[in-house]
PDB file of C-alpha atoms in Angstrom:
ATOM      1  CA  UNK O   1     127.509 109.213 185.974  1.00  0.00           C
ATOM      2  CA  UNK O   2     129.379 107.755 183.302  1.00  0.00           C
ATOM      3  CA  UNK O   3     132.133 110.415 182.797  1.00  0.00           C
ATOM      4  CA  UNK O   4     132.821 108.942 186.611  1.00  0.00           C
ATOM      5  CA  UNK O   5     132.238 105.258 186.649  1.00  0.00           C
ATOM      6  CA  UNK O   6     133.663 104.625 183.062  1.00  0.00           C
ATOM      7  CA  UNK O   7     136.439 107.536 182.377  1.00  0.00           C
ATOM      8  CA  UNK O   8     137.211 107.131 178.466  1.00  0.00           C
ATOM      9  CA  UNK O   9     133.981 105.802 177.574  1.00  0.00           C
ATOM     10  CA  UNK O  10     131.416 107.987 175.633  1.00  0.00           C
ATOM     11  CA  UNK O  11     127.932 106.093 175.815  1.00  0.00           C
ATOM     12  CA  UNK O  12     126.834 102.389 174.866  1.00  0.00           C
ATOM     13  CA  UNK O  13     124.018 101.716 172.224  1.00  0.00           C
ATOM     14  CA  UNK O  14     122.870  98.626 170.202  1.00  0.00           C
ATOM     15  CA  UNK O  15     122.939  98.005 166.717  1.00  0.00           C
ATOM     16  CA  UNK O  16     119.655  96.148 164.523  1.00  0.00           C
ATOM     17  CA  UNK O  17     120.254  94.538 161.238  1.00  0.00           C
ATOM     18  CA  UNK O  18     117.159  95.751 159.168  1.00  0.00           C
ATOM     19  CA  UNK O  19     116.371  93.714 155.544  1.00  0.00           C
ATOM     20  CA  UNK O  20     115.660  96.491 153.037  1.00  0.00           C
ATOM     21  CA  UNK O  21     111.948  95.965 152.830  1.00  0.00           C
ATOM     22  CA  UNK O  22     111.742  95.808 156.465  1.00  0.00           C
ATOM     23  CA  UNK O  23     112.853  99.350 156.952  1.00  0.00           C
ATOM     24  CA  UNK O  24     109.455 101.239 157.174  1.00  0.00           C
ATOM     25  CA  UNK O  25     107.763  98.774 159.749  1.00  0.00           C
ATOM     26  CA  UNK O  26     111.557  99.278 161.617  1.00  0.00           C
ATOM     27  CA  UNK O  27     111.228 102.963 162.214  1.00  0.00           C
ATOM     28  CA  UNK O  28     107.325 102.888 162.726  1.00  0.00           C
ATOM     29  CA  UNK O  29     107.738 100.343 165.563  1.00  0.00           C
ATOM     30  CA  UNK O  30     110.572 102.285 167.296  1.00  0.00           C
ATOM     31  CA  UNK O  31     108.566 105.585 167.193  1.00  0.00           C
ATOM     32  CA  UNK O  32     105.901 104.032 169.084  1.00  0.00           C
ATOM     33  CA  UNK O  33     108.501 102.326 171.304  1.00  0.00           C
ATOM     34  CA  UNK O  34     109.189 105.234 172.907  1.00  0.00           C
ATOM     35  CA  UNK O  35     110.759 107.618 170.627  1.00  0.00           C
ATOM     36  CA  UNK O  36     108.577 109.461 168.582  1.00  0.00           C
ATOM     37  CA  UNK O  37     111.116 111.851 166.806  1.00  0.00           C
ATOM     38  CA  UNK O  38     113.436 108.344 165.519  1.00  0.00           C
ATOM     39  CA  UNK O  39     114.605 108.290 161.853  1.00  0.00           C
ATOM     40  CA  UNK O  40     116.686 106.609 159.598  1.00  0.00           C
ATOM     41  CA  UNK O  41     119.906 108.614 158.446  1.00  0.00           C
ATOM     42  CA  UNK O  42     122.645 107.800 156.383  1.00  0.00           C
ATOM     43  CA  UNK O  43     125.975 109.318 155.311  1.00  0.00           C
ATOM     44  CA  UNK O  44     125.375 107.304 151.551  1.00  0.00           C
ATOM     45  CA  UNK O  45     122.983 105.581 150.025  1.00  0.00           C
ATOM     46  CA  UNK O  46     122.369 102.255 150.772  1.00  0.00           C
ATOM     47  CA  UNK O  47     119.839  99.971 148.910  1.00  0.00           C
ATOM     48  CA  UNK O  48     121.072  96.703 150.778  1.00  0.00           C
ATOM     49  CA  UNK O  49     120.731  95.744 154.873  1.00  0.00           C
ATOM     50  CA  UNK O  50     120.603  98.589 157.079  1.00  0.00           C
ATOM     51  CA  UNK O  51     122.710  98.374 160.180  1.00  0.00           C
ATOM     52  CA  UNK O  52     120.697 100.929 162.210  1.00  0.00           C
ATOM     53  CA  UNK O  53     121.584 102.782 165.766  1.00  0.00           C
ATOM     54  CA  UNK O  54     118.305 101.336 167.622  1.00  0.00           C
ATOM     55  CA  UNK O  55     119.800 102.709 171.205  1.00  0.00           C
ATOM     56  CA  UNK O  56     122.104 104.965 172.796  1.00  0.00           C
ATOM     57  CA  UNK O  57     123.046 105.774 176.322  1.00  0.00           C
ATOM     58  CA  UNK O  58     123.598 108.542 177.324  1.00  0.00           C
ATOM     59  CA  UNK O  59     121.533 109.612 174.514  1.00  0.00           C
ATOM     60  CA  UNK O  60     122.860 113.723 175.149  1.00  0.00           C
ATOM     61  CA  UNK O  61     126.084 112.696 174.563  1.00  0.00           C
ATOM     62  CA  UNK O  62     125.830 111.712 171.152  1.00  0.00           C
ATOM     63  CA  UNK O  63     122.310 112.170 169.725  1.00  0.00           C
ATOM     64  CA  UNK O  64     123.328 111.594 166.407  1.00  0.00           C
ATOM     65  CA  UNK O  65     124.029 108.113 166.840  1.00  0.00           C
ATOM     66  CA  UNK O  66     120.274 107.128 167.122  1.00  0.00           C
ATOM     67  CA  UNK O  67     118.619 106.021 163.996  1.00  0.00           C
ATOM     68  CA  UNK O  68     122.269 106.163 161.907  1.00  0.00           C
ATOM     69  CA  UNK O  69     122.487 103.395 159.397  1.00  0.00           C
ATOM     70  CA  UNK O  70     126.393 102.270 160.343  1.00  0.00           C
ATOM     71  CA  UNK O  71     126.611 100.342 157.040  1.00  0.00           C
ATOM     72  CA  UNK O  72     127.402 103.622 155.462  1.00  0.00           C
ATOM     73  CA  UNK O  73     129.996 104.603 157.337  1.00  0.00           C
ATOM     74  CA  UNK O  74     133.155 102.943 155.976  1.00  0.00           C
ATOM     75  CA  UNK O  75     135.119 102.185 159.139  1.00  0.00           C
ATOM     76  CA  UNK O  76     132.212 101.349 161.174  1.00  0.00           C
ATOM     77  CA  UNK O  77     130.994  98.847 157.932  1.00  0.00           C
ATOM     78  CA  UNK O  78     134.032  96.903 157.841  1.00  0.00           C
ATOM     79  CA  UNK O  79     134.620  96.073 161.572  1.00  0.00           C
ATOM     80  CA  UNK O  80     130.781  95.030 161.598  1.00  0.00           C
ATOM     81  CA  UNK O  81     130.947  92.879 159.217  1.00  0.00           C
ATOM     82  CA  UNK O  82     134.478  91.252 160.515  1.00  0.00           C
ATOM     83  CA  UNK O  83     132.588  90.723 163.176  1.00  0.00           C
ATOM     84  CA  UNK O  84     129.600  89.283 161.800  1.00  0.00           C
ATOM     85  CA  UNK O  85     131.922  86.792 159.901  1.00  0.00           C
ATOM     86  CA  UNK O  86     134.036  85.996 163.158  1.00  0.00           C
ATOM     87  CA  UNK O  87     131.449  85.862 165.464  1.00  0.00           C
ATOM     88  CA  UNK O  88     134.291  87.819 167.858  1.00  0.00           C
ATOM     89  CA  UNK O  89     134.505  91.586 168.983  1.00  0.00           C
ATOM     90  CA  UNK O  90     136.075  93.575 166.874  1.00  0.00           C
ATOM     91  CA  UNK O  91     137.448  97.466 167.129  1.00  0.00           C
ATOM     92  CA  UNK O  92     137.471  99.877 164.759  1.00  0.00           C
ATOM     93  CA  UNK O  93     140.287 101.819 163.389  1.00  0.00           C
ATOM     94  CA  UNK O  94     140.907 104.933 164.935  1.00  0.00           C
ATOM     95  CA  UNK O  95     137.581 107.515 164.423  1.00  0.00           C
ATOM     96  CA  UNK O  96     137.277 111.035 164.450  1.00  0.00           C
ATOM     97  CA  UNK O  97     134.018 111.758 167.153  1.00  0.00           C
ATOM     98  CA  UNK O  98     133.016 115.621 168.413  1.00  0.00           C
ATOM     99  CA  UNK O  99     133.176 115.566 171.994  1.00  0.00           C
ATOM    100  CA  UNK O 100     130.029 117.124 173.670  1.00  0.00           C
ATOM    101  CA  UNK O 101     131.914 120.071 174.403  1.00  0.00           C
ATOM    102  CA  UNK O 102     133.287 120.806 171.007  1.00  0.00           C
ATOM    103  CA  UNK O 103     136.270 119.172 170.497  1.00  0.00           C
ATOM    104  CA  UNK O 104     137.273 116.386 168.280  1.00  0.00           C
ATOM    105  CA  UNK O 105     138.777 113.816 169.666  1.00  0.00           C
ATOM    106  CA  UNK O 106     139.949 110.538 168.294  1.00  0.00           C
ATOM    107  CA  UNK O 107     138.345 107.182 169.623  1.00  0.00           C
ATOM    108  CA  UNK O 108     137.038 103.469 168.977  1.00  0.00           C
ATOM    109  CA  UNK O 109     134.168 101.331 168.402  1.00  0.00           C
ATOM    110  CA  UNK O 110     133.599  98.279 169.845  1.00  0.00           C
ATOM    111  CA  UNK O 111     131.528  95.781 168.849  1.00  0.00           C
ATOM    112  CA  UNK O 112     130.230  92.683 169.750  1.00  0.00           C
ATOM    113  CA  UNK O 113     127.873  90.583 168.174  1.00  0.00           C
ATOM    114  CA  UNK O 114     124.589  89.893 169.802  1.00  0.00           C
ATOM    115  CA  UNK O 115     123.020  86.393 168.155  1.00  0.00           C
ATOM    116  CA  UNK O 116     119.543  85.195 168.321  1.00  0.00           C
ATOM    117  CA  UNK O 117     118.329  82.153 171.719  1.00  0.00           C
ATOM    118  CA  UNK O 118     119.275  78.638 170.873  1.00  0.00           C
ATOM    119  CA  UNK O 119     120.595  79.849 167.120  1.00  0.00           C
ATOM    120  CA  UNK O 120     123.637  77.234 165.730  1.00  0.00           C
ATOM    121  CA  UNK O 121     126.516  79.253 165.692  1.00  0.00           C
ATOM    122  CA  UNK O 122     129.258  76.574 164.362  1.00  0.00           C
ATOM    123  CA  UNK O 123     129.785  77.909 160.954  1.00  0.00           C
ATOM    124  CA  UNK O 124     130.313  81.050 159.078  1.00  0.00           C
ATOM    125  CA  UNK O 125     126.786  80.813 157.572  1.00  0.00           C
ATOM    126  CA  UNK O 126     125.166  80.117 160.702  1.00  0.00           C
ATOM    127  CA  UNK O 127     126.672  82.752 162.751  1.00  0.00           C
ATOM    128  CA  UNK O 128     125.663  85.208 160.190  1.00  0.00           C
ATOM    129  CA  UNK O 129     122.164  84.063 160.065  1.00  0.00           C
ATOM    130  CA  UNK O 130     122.340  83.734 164.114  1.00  0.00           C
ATOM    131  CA  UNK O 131     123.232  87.977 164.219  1.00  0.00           C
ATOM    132  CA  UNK O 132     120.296  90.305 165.178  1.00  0.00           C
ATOM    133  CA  UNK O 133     122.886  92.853 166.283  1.00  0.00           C
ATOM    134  CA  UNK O 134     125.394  94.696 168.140  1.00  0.00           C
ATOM    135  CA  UNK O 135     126.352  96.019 171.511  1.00  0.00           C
ATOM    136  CA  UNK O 136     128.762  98.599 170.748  1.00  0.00           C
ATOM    137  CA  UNK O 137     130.864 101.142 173.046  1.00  0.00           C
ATOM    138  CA  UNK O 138     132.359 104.248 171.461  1.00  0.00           C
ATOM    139  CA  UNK O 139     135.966 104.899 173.592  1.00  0.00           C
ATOM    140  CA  UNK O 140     137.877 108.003 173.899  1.00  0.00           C
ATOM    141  CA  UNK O 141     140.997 106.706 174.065  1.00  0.00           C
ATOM    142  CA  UNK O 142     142.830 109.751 174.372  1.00  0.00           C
ATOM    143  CA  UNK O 143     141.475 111.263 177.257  1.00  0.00           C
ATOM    144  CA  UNK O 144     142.096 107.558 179.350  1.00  0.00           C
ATOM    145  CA  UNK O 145     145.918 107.839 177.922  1.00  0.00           C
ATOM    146  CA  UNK O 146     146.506 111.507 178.851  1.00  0.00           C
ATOM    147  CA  UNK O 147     145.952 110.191 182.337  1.00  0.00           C
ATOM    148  CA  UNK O 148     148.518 108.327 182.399  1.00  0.00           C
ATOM    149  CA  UNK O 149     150.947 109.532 185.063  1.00  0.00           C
ATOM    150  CA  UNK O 150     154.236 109.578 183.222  1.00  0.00           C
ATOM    151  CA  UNK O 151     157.603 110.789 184.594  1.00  0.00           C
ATOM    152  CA  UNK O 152     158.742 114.208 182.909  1.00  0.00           C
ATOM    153  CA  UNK O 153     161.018 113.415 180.073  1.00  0.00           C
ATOM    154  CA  UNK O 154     159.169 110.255 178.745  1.00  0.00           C
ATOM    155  CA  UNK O 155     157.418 110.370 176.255  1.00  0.00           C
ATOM    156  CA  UNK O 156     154.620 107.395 174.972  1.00  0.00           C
ATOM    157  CA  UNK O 157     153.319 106.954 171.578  1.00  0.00           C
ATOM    158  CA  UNK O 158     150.492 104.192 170.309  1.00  0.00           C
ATOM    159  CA  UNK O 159     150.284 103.376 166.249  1.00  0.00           C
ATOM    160  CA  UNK O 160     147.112 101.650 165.207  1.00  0.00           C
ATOM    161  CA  UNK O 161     148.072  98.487 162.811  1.00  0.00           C
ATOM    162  CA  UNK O 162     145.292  97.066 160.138  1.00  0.00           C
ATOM    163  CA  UNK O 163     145.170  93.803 159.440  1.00  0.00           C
ATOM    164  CA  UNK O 164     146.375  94.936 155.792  1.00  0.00           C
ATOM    165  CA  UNK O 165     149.185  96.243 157.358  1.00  0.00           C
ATOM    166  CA  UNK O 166     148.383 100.163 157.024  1.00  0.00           C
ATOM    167  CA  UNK O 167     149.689 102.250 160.699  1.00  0.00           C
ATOM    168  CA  UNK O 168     148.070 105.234 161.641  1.00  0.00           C
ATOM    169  CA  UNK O 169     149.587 106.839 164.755  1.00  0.00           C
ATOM    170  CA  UNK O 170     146.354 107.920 167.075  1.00  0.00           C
ATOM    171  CA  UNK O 171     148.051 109.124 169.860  1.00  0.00           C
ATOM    172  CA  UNK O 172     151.097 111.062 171.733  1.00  0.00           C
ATOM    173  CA  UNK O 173     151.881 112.254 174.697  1.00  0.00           C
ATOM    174  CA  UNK O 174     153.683 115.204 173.856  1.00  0.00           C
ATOM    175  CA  UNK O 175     156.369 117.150 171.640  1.00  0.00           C
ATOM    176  CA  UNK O 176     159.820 116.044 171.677  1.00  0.00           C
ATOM    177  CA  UNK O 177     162.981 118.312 171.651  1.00  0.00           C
ATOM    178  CA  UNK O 178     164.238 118.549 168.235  1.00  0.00           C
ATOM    179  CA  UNK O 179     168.119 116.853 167.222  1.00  0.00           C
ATOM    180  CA  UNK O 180     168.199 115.040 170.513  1.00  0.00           C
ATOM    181  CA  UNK O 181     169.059 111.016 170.262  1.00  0.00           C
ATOM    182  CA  UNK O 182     165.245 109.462 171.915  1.00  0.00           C
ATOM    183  CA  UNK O 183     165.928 106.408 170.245  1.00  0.00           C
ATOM    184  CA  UNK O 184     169.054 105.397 171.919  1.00  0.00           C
ATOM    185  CA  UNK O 185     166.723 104.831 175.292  1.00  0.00           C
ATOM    186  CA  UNK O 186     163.267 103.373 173.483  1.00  0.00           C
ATOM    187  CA  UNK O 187     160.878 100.524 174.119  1.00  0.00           C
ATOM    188  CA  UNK O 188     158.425  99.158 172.018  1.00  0.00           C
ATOM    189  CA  UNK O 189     156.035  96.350 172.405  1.00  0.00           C
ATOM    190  CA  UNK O 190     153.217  95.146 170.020  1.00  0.00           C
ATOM    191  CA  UNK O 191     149.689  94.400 171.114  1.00  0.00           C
ATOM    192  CA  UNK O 192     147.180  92.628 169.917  1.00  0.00           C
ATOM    193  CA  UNK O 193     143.537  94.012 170.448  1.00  0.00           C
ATOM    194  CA  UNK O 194     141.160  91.938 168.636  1.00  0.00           C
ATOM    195  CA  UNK O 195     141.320  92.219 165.515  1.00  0.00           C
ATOM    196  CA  UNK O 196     143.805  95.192 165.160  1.00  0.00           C
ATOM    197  CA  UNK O 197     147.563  95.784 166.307  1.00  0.00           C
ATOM    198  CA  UNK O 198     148.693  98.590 168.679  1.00  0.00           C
ATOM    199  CA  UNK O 199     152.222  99.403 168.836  1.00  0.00           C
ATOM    200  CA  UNK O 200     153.288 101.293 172.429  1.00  0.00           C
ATOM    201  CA  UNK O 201     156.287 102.614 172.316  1.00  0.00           C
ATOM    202  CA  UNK O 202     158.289 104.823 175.376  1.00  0.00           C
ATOM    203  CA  UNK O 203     160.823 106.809 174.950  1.00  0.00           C
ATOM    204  CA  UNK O 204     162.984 108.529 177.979  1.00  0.00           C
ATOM    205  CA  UNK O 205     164.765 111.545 176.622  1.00  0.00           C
ATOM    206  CA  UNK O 206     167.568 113.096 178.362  1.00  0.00           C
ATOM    207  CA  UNK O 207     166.090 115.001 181.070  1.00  0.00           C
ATOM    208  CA  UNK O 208     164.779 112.097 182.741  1.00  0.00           C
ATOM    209  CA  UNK O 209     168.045 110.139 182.113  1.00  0.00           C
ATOM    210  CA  UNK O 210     169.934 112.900 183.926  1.00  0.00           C
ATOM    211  CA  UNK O 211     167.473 112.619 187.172  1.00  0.00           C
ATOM    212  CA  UNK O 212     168.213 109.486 187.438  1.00  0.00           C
ATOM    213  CA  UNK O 213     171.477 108.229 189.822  1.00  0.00           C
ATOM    214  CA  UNK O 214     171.758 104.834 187.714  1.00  0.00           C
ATOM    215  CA  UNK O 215     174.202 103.243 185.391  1.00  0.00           C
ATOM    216  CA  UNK O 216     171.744 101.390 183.107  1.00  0.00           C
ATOM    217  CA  UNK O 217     169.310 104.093 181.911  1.00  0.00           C
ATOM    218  CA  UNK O 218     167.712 102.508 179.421  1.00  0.00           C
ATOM    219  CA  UNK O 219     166.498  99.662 181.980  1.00  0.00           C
ATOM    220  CA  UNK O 220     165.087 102.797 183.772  1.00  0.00           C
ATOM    221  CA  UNK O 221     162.871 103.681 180.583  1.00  0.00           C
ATOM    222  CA  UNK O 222     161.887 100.362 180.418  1.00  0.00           C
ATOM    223  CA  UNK O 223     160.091 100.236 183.518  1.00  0.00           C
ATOM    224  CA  UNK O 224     158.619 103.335 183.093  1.00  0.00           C
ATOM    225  CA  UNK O 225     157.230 102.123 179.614  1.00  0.00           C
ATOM    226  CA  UNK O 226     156.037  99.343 181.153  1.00  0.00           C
ATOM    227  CA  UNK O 227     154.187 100.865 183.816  1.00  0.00           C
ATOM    228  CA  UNK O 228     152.750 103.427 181.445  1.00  0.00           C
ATOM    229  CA  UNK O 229     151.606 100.446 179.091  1.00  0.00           C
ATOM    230  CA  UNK O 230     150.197  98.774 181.890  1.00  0.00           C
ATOM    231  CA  UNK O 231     147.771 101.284 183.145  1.00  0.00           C
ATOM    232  CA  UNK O 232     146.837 102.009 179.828  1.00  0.00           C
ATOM    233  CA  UNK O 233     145.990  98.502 178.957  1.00  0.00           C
ATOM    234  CA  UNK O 234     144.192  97.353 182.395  1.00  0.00           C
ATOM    235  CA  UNK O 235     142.192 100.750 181.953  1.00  0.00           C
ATOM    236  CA  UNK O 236     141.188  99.675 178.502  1.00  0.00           C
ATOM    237  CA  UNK O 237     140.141  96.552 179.474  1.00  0.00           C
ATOM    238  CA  UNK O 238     138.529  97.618 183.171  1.00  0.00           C
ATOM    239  CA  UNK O 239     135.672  99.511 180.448  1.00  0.00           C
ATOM    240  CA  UNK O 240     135.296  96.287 178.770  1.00  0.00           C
ATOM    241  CA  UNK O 241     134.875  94.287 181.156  1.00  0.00           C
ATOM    242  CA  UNK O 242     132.096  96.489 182.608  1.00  0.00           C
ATOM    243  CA  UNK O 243     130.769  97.001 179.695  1.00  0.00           C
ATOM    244  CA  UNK O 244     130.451  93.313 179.256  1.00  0.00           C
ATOM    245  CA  UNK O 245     128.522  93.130 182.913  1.00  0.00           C
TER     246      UNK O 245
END
């Protein structure tokens, strides 16, 4: 049950490169391998390499995702070919998904390249020719970092960070109280996650100051940021990691 074993994670599939005159034997081939009903969709046209959804588990969470052509999906594009050039993972920006039971809910790709046995892999050009795919995982980040047990009167946001610089904030916790001074007790901290930037930052308004029988409040909202940032991080990386295995 993967809503159990891997809270935050909506499915796994694997990504084929497909050469444009290759596409027809593609599709033929993975209708007799098992799925009779597969075709090629695309959000825009695409006369160049297809990038095609070969598999997806668990394929009733996201049926859509077999047969789409990610090369013409902007977002999805870019980090695949970052990672085709890097040879690393990579994550996407933030993406908006619909959740199996309706909602939409923002979350990530993440991809890894897969490379053909024994391929040279020293060199941009010979990774690139090395690629047959990607293993991807599509997380829903927010429903792992509403989990997060944090004290009443803190409050956690996380900004997304391009490498061109552009910040997109994907989530928070909850509404503030209007023309009350957060800042004075904040903590921010910067992390890298491949090839993107998150920025965490806590803040501990004054209702959680209050509760607190200590002189140094804002060391008080530091550990709590840091405990919040903490789960949310070794969560993150707990799905990897299996995901990896």
């Amino acid at each position: 049950d993967l809503a159990v074993t891997l809270d935050g994670s909506h499915g796994f599939g694997f990504i084929r490169r497909v050469p444009p005159t290759e596409v027809g034997d593609f599709v033929r081939l993975a209708q007799v391998d098992g799925n009779p009903a597969f075709k090629l969709h695309e959000r825009a046209p695409n006369p160049g390499e297809r990038r095609v959804v070969q598999l997806f588990e668990p394929r009733e969470f996201h049926p859509e995702e077999i047969g789409l052509d990610v090369a013409t999906v902007p977002e999805r594009r870019q980090a695949l070919q970052l990672s085709l050039e890097s040879g690393q993972e990579v994550i996407t920006p933030p993406l908006a998904l619909l959740h199996p039971d309706g909602r939409t809910i923002r979350s990530f790709g993440v991809f890894l390249p897969v490379f053909a046995p024994n391929a040279l892999r020293g060199n941009r050009s010979e990774r690139e020719d090395a690629t047959i795919g990607w293993v991807y995982a599509m997380l829903m980040l927010d429903d792992v970092l509403r989990s997060i047990p944090l004290p009443e009167g803190v409050w956690l946001r996380v900004d997304d960070r391009s490498p061109s610089g552009l910040s997109t904030v994907f989530f928070s916790s909850e509404t503030r109280a209007k023309g009350i001074a957060w800042q004075s007790h904040r903590v921010s901290r910067e992390v890298q996650v491949y090839s993107r930037t998150w920025t965490l930052t806590v803040d501990a308004g004054p209702q959680f100051i209050a509760a607190q029988d200590l002189r140094e409040p804002a060391w008080v909202a530091l550990q709590a940021g840091l405990s919040a940032l903490i789960l949310a991080l070794m969560h993150l990386g707990a799905i990897l990691l299996l995901r990896r295995q």
